[in-house]
Amino acid sequence: MVLSAGQVLGGIAFGATVSLGALLAADLSGDDGLSGLATASVTLGPALCSIPLARLAARVGRRRALTLGNIFALVGIMIVVLAVSLRIFPLLLLGTLTIGAGNAGNLQSRFAATDLAAPEHRGRDLSIVVWSTTIGGVAGPLLLAPGELVGHAIGMPPQTGSYAFSFVAQCLALVLYLVALRPDPLLTAQQLARAAAAVTGIVREDRPVVARYAIFAVAGSHVVMASVMAMTPVHLSHMAHEMHGVQTTPADVSALVGVTIALHVGGMYALSPVFGILADRLGRLRVVLLGQVLLGGALTFAVFANGQAWGVIIALILLGLGWSAATVAGAALLTESSAPELRTRRQGRSDSLMSLCAAGGAVLAGVILSNFQYAGLGIAASVIVVAIVSLSPLGRVRAQ
C-alpha cells in the first residue's frame, strides 16, 4: 500500500513532464524540431540513474534510494521552472533529465514490492504497484489546466503551473517513504536470507542465464511497444490527410490520436493485476510468452490493417496488453532467478536497458516509418518478438 501510494504521488511529475516537455522545449528553443529533445531527456534520466540507484538500495535499503529519487524529481521541477522563467533551453533539458532521474525511483518501486512478497504472490504484488502507475500518469496531464490557474495566482511562469502540484506530490511521497516504509523491505529480505542460510546451510540458488533472458524479454518487449506507440500519432495524422472524399479537421485527428493513445495506456496498466495473478498461477515464462502472442497480434494488425482507424486502435490495445504481460512476468522472473546479493544490481540493469531501448527504439522507428511506412515498422518490430520466443528455452535453465 505504501509503495502504491508513493507510485501515484511520484508519477504526477513524470506525467506532467511528458505532457508539457515538448511544448516548453518548442517555446524556449523557437524550433518545433527540437521539441522532442525534452522527451528524450526525460527518458534518458532513468537510463543513467537506474543502476546507481539500485546499487545504493543494495547498500542502504529501498527507503533511502526511493527518497533520493524524490529529491531528484524535486530538484528537476525547480530547474524546469527556473529555465522557463529565464528562457534558457539547455537548462530546461537539464531539468527534464533530472525529473527523469527521479522516475528511476518509481521504476524501482515495483521491484521493492517483491522484496518481502511470498513467492506464490510475487507477481500479484508487483503488478499492483505497476497498476498504480496509471493514476499518477493520468493525473499529471489532467492537472495542466487547473495548474495554470494556480500557477498564475502564485506568480509562476506560463505553462509551469501544474508543477506546483507535482512539487507538493513529490514532497508527500518523500515523507511517506521516510515515515511509513518501515521496516525497509530490501534490508529485511537480506537479513532473512542470511539467517536462513546460517540455519540451513543452503545458499540461495542463482540462475544467471534465466536472469539475462528475463532482462532481454522485458527490454525487447518495451522497445516493441515504445517504437510502435511513438510513431502511431504520426501515422494516424498521415492517414487522415490521405483519406479521399472525407473531410477531416485537426480537431478530428487530435481526437482520434487521443482516443487511440488512451486505449493503449489502458491496455498497458489496467489489466496488470490480472497478468500478475496469471504469472503466479501459470508460471512467469508462460505469461512472458503470452505477452509475445499479444504483441505479435498487435504487429499483425499494424502490418495488414494499418489503413483503417479500427485496425490501428486494435493494434495499440494489443500492444499495451502484450507489454503489460511481458513486463510484469519478466520482472517477477528476474527477481526469483537472482540470488539476494545480486538481485538489486540486475534490477537496475533491467531498468536502465529498458529506458535506453525506449529512447533508441523511438529514434529508429522514425527512420523506419519515413522509409518503409507503418507496415515496415510492424515487420521490423516483429523480429524482436521472434527473438524473445526463440530464446525462451533459456528461461527454463536450472541453477548449476
XYZ file of C-alpha atoms in Angstrom:
400
model
C 0.000 0.000 0.000
C 2.834 2.406 0.822
C 4.649 1.670 -2.439
C 1.454 2.039 -4.474
C 0.625 5.381 -2.847
C 4.180 6.596 -3.430
C 3.956 5.494 -7.052
C 0.791 7.556 -7.541
C 2.337 10.674 -5.995
C 5.675 10.266 -7.727
C 4.106 9.648 -11.123
C 2.393 13.038 -11.254
C 5.617 14.941 -12.040
C 6.621 12.428 -14.725
C 3.157 12.568 -16.324
C 3.200 16.363 -16.343
C 6.699 16.430 -17.860
C 5.789 14.004 -20.632
C 2.798 16.208 -21.476
C 4.479 19.620 -21.103
C 8.078 18.879 -22.036
C 7.681 19.100 -25.816
C 5.597 22.283 -25.554
C 8.101 24.001 -23.275
C 11.018 22.886 -25.441
C 9.399 24.228 -28.598
C 8.615 27.526 -26.870
C 12.084 28.088 -25.404
C 14.051 26.892 -28.429
C 11.810 28.520 -31.016
C 12.114 25.385 -33.142
C 9.461 22.650 -33.234
C 12.132 20.296 -34.485
C 13.841 20.454 -31.094
C 10.696 19.712 -29.092
C 11.481 16.005 -28.976
C 14.663 16.622 -27.001
C 12.650 17.162 -23.825
C 11.019 13.732 -24.175
C 14.404 12.202 -24.952
C 15.875 13.846 -21.844
C 13.170 12.612 -19.507
C 13.651 9.103 -20.945
C 17.425 9.278 -20.643
C 17.197 10.136 -16.919
C 16.198 6.634 -15.769
C 18.702 5.080 -18.162
C 21.533 6.956 -16.447
C 20.360 6.627 -12.841
C 18.674 3.224 -12.529
C 21.910 1.297 -11.952
C 23.424 3.726 -9.387
C 20.088 3.936 -7.574
C 19.813 0.127 -7.461
C 23.352 -0.192 -6.087
C 22.520 2.399 -3.447
C 19.425 0.387 -2.476
C 21.547 -2.750 -2.094
C 23.805 -0.940 0.375
C 21.433 1.257 2.368
C 17.940 -0.033 1.558
C 14.955 0.876 -0.566
C 13.803 3.730 1.676
C 16.840 5.890 1.062
C 17.021 5.019 -2.624
C 13.373 5.886 -3.230
C 13.594 9.139 -1.296
C 16.695 10.094 -3.284
C 14.575 9.620 -6.406
C 12.015 12.024 -4.925
C 14.776 14.556 -4.259
C 15.970 14.264 -7.879
C 12.440 14.979 -9.080
C 12.055 17.961 -6.730
C 15.328 19.462 -7.947
C 14.308 18.807 -11.540
C 10.988 20.605 -11.069
C 12.758 23.663 -9.679
C 15.241 23.655 -12.577
C 12.435 23.453 -15.162
C 10.540 26.367 -13.599
C 13.769 28.392 -13.428
C 14.597 27.545 -17.046
C 11.197 28.743 -18.263
C 11.477 31.881 -16.153
C 14.934 32.682 -17.589
C 14.048 31.208 -21.022
C 17.189 29.050 -21.178
C 16.638 25.977 -23.364
C 19.663 23.886 -22.232
C 18.643 24.445 -18.606
C 15.188 23.091 -19.453
C 16.753 19.889 -20.808
C 18.782 19.544 -17.613
C 15.595 19.882 -15.579
C 13.684 17.272 -17.569
C 16.700 14.952 -17.356
C 16.706 15.331 -13.554
C 12.961 14.654 -13.353
C 13.588 11.536 -15.432
C 16.293 10.523 -12.970
C 13.678 10.781 -10.235
C 11.460 8.441 -12.231
C 14.144 5.770 -11.763
C 12.836 5.570 -8.198
C 9.314 4.966 -9.473
C 10.603 2.132 -11.633
C 12.376 0.637 -8.620
C 9.136 0.633 -6.610
C 7.761 -2.358 -8.487
C 10.840 -4.398 -7.557
C 10.556 -3.187 -3.958
C 7.117 -4.817 -3.897
C 8.780 -8.211 -4.452
C 11.398 -7.926 -1.690
C 9.205 -9.425 1.037
C 6.484 -10.918 -1.157
C 5.672 -14.593 -0.732
C 6.760 -16.497 -3.886
C 3.176 -17.504 -4.646
C 2.076 -13.838 -4.642
C 5.157 -12.137 -6.083
C 3.644 -11.457 -9.488
C 0.420 -10.130 -7.996
C 2.171 -7.763 -5.582
C 4.452 -6.419 -8.306
C 1.546 -5.913 -10.699
C -0.473 -3.904 -8.168
C 2.344 -1.355 -7.895
C 2.598 -1.286 -11.712
C -1.157 -0.713 -11.929
C -0.986 2.251 -9.556
C 1.305 3.975 -12.072
C -1.828 4.650 -14.109
C -3.241 7.061 -11.564
C -0.204 9.321 -11.371
C 0.425 9.126 -15.104
C -3.151 10.164 -15.890
C -3.399 12.733 -13.087
C -0.314 14.642 -14.273
C -1.788 15.645 -17.655
C -5.236 16.278 -16.146
C -3.724 18.819 -13.743
C -2.396 21.000 -16.560
C -5.472 23.249 -16.778
C -6.071 23.785 -13.035
C -2.307 24.093 -12.604
C -2.258 27.104 -14.904
C -4.800 28.840 -12.675
C -2.803 28.082 -9.540
C 0.488 28.996 -11.193
C -0.875 32.341 -12.387
C -2.189 33.093 -8.898
C 1.207 32.496 -7.258
C 3.279 34.097 -9.994
C 4.780 31.048 -11.717
C 5.945 31.295 -15.349
C 3.358 30.413 -18.038
C 2.755 26.696 -18.689
C 4.520 25.623 -15.493
C 1.619 25.905 -13.043
C 0.994 22.146 -12.905
C 4.478 21.706 -11.476
C 3.175 23.303 -8.270
C 1.018 20.191 -7.806
C 3.927 17.974 -8.828
C 6.209 19.583 -6.256
C 3.690 19.038 -3.455
C 3.100 15.435 -4.572
C 6.828 14.677 -4.548
C 7.159 16.145 -1.060
C 4.297 13.962 0.160
C 5.864 10.881 -1.446
C 9.196 11.645 0.206
C 7.586 11.972 3.649
C 5.518 8.841 3.024
C 8.588 6.718 2.298
C 10.563 8.126 5.216
C 7.758 7.578 7.722
C 5.797 4.565 6.508
C 8.240 2.341 4.594
C 9.329 0.552 7.752
C 10.879 -1.910 8.131
C 12.905 -1.407 4.976
C 11.757 -4.252 2.670
C 15.097 -4.896 0.975
C 17.242 -4.801 4.122
C 14.753 -7.059 5.891
C 14.760 -9.507 2.987
C 18.563 -9.605 3.024
C 18.584 -10.277 6.775
C 16.061 -13.089 6.402
C 18.090 -14.644 3.579
C 21.300 -14.576 5.653
C 19.506 -16.029 8.668
C 18.010 -18.843 6.598
C 21.400 -19.642 5.073
C 23.003 -19.725 8.528
C 20.374 -22.136 9.875
C 20.005 -24.456 6.905
C 23.428 -24.064 5.305
C 21.658 -23.697 1.949
C 22.676 -20.737 -0.175
C 20.000 -19.203 -2.376
C 20.292 -20.564 -5.916
C 21.234 -18.159 -8.656
C 20.244 -18.639 -12.287
C 22.164 -16.029 -14.291
C 21.072 -17.377 -17.696
C 17.417 -17.064 -16.745
C 18.034 -13.605 -15.312
C 19.679 -12.450 -18.540
C 16.780 -13.835 -20.558
C 14.299 -12.010 -18.308
C 16.184 -8.725 -18.802
C 16.182 -9.283 -22.578
C 12.482 -10.160 -22.658
C 11.488 -7.069 -20.664
C 13.716 -4.719 -22.685
C 12.721 -6.273 -26.006
C 9.006 -6.068 -25.244
C 9.473 -2.466 -24.154
C 11.237 -1.418 -27.344
C 8.485 -3.037 -29.444
C 5.840 -1.145 -27.516
C 7.705 2.188 -27.388
C 8.724 2.265 -31.046
C 5.290 1.457 -32.475
C 3.441 3.648 -29.985
C 5.732 6.639 -30.607
C 5.043 6.592 -34.348
C 1.307 5.899 -34.181
C 0.233 9.579 -33.824
C 2.332 10.441 -36.891
C 0.844 7.551 -38.869
C -2.713 8.496 -37.903
C -2.070 12.077 -38.971
C -0.740 10.969 -42.351
C -3.615 8.540 -42.751
C -6.167 11.299 -42.132
C -4.570 13.573 -44.736
C -4.502 10.790 -47.331
C -8.190 9.924 -46.986
C -10.062 10.791 -50.191
C -13.598 12.110 -50.072
C -13.567 12.526 -46.288
C -13.261 15.976 -44.753
C -11.058 15.851 -41.645
C -10.001 18.704 -39.391
C -7.027 18.963 -36.995
C -9.507 18.512 -34.161
C -10.659 15.214 -35.678
C -7.079 13.985 -35.933
C -6.329 15.052 -32.356
C -9.437 13.280 -31.099
C -8.515 10.075 -32.925
C -4.955 10.179 -31.602
C -6.189 10.919 -28.084
C -8.635 8.008 -28.047
C -6.076 5.606 -29.522
C -3.331 6.501 -27.044
C -5.774 6.465 -24.116
C -6.888 2.935 -25.014
C -3.243 1.931 -25.405
C -2.339 3.249 -21.934
C -5.383 1.450 -20.542
C -4.079 -1.768 -22.080
C -0.653 -1.169 -20.535
C -1.838 -0.832 -16.941
C -5.500 -1.682 -16.389
C -5.060 -5.472 -16.520
C -1.594 -5.701 -14.964
C -3.001 -7.326 -11.767
C -4.603 -9.990 -13.950
C -1.280 -10.761 -15.591
C 0.378 -10.771 -12.172
C -2.060 -13.393 -10.896
C -1.610 -15.437 -14.079
C 2.176 -15.285 -13.634
C 1.765 -16.689 -10.106
C -0.558 -19.491 -11.206
C 0.703 -20.438 -14.671
C 4.375 -19.550 -14.309
C 6.427 -16.494 -15.238
C 7.741 -17.774 -18.556
C 4.309 -18.744 -19.878
C 2.986 -15.249 -19.246
C 6.068 -13.713 -20.880
C 5.236 -15.823 -23.949
C 1.570 -14.817 -23.673
C 2.817 -11.245 -23.893
C 4.661 -12.091 -27.121
C 1.490 -13.595 -28.573
C -0.356 -10.364 -27.813
C 2.490 -8.260 -29.222
C 2.527 -10.463 -32.320
C -1.219 -9.904 -32.730
C -0.684 -6.167 -32.408
C 2.007 -6.167 -35.083
C -0.199 -8.260 -37.382
C -2.874 -5.567 -37.268
C -0.190 -2.898 -37.717
C 1.015 -4.602 -40.900
C -2.259 -5.702 -42.508
C -4.894 -3.278 -41.165
C -2.909 -0.064 -40.789
C -5.030 1.760 -43.366
C -8.097 1.663 -41.110
C -8.519 3.531 -37.845
C -10.061 0.493 -36.161
C -7.066 -1.624 -37.150
C -4.615 0.824 -35.595
C -6.720 1.072 -32.429
C -6.833 -2.724 -32.024
C -3.069 -2.861 -32.643
C -2.398 -0.299 -29.905
C -4.686 -2.040 -27.390
C -2.980 -5.391 -28.005
C 0.390 -3.648 -27.860
C -0.380 -2.330 -24.373
C -1.665 -5.701 -23.168
C 1.371 -7.540 -24.512
C 3.732 -5.064 -22.871
C 1.907 -5.456 -19.553
C 2.075 -9.253 -19.561
C 5.743 -9.385 -20.558
C 6.838 -6.633 -18.153
C 5.054 -7.973 -15.076
C 6.013 -11.606 -15.632
C 9.543 -10.733 -16.786
C 10.222 -8.618 -13.702
C 8.999 -11.432 -11.446
C 11.158 -13.948 -13.339
C 14.208 -11.710 -12.971
C 13.642 -11.332 -9.227
C 13.219 -15.002 -8.407
C 16.081 -16.159 -10.647
C 18.591 -13.882 -8.896
C 20.320 -14.536 -5.582
C 19.556 -11.819 -3.000
C 23.026 -10.278 -3.175
C 22.750 -9.883 -6.975
C 19.072 -9.057 -7.285
C 19.064 -5.262 -6.999
C 22.047 -4.867 -9.331
C 20.297 -6.860 -12.050
C 17.049 -4.977 -11.470
C 18.911 -1.712 -12.032
C 20.433 -3.044 -15.238
C 16.991 -4.080 -16.434
C 15.506 -0.632 -15.820
C 18.480 1.101 -17.432
C 18.410 -1.107 -20.522
C 14.633 -0.731 -20.787
C 14.899 3.075 -20.798
C 17.772 3.079 -23.297
C 15.766 0.800 -25.580
C 12.796 3.168 -25.403
C 14.937 6.127 -26.476
C 16.776 4.236 -29.200
C 13.642 2.492 -30.417
C 11.786 5.779 -30.832
C 14.634 7.233 -32.912
C 14.947 4.166 -35.154
C 11.167 3.935 -35.508
C 11.074 7.389 -37.060
C 13.666 6.379 -39.639
C 11.840 3.140 -40.455
C 8.463 4.883 -40.692
C 9.776 7.511 -43.101
C 11.323 4.882 -45.382
C 9.102 1.806 -45.063
C 5.784 3.129 -43.701
C 3.844 1.803 -40.711
C 3.724 -1.743 -42.052
C 7.506 -1.794 -42.320
C 7.755 -0.686 -38.704
C 5.494 -3.569 -37.689
C 7.645 -6.071 -39.599
C 10.857 -4.706 -38.061
C 9.421 -4.897 -34.545
C 8.286 -8.489 -35.117
C 11.944 -9.549 -35.357
C 12.334 -8.771 -31.643
C 9.204 -10.745 -30.751
C 10.514 -13.746 -32.694
C 13.859 -13.469 -30.881
C 12.187 -13.434 -27.447
C 10.143 -16.518 -28.303
C 13.089 -18.341 -29.887
C 15.275 -17.794 -26.819
C 12.540 -18.773 -24.355
C 14.185 -22.153 -23.502
C 16.823 -20.075 -21.684
C 14.087 -19.097 -19.242
C 13.927 -22.708 -18.017
C 17.635 -23.260 -17.324
C 18.226 -24.587 -13.826
C 20.950 -23.446 -11.449
C 24.170 -25.402 -11.681
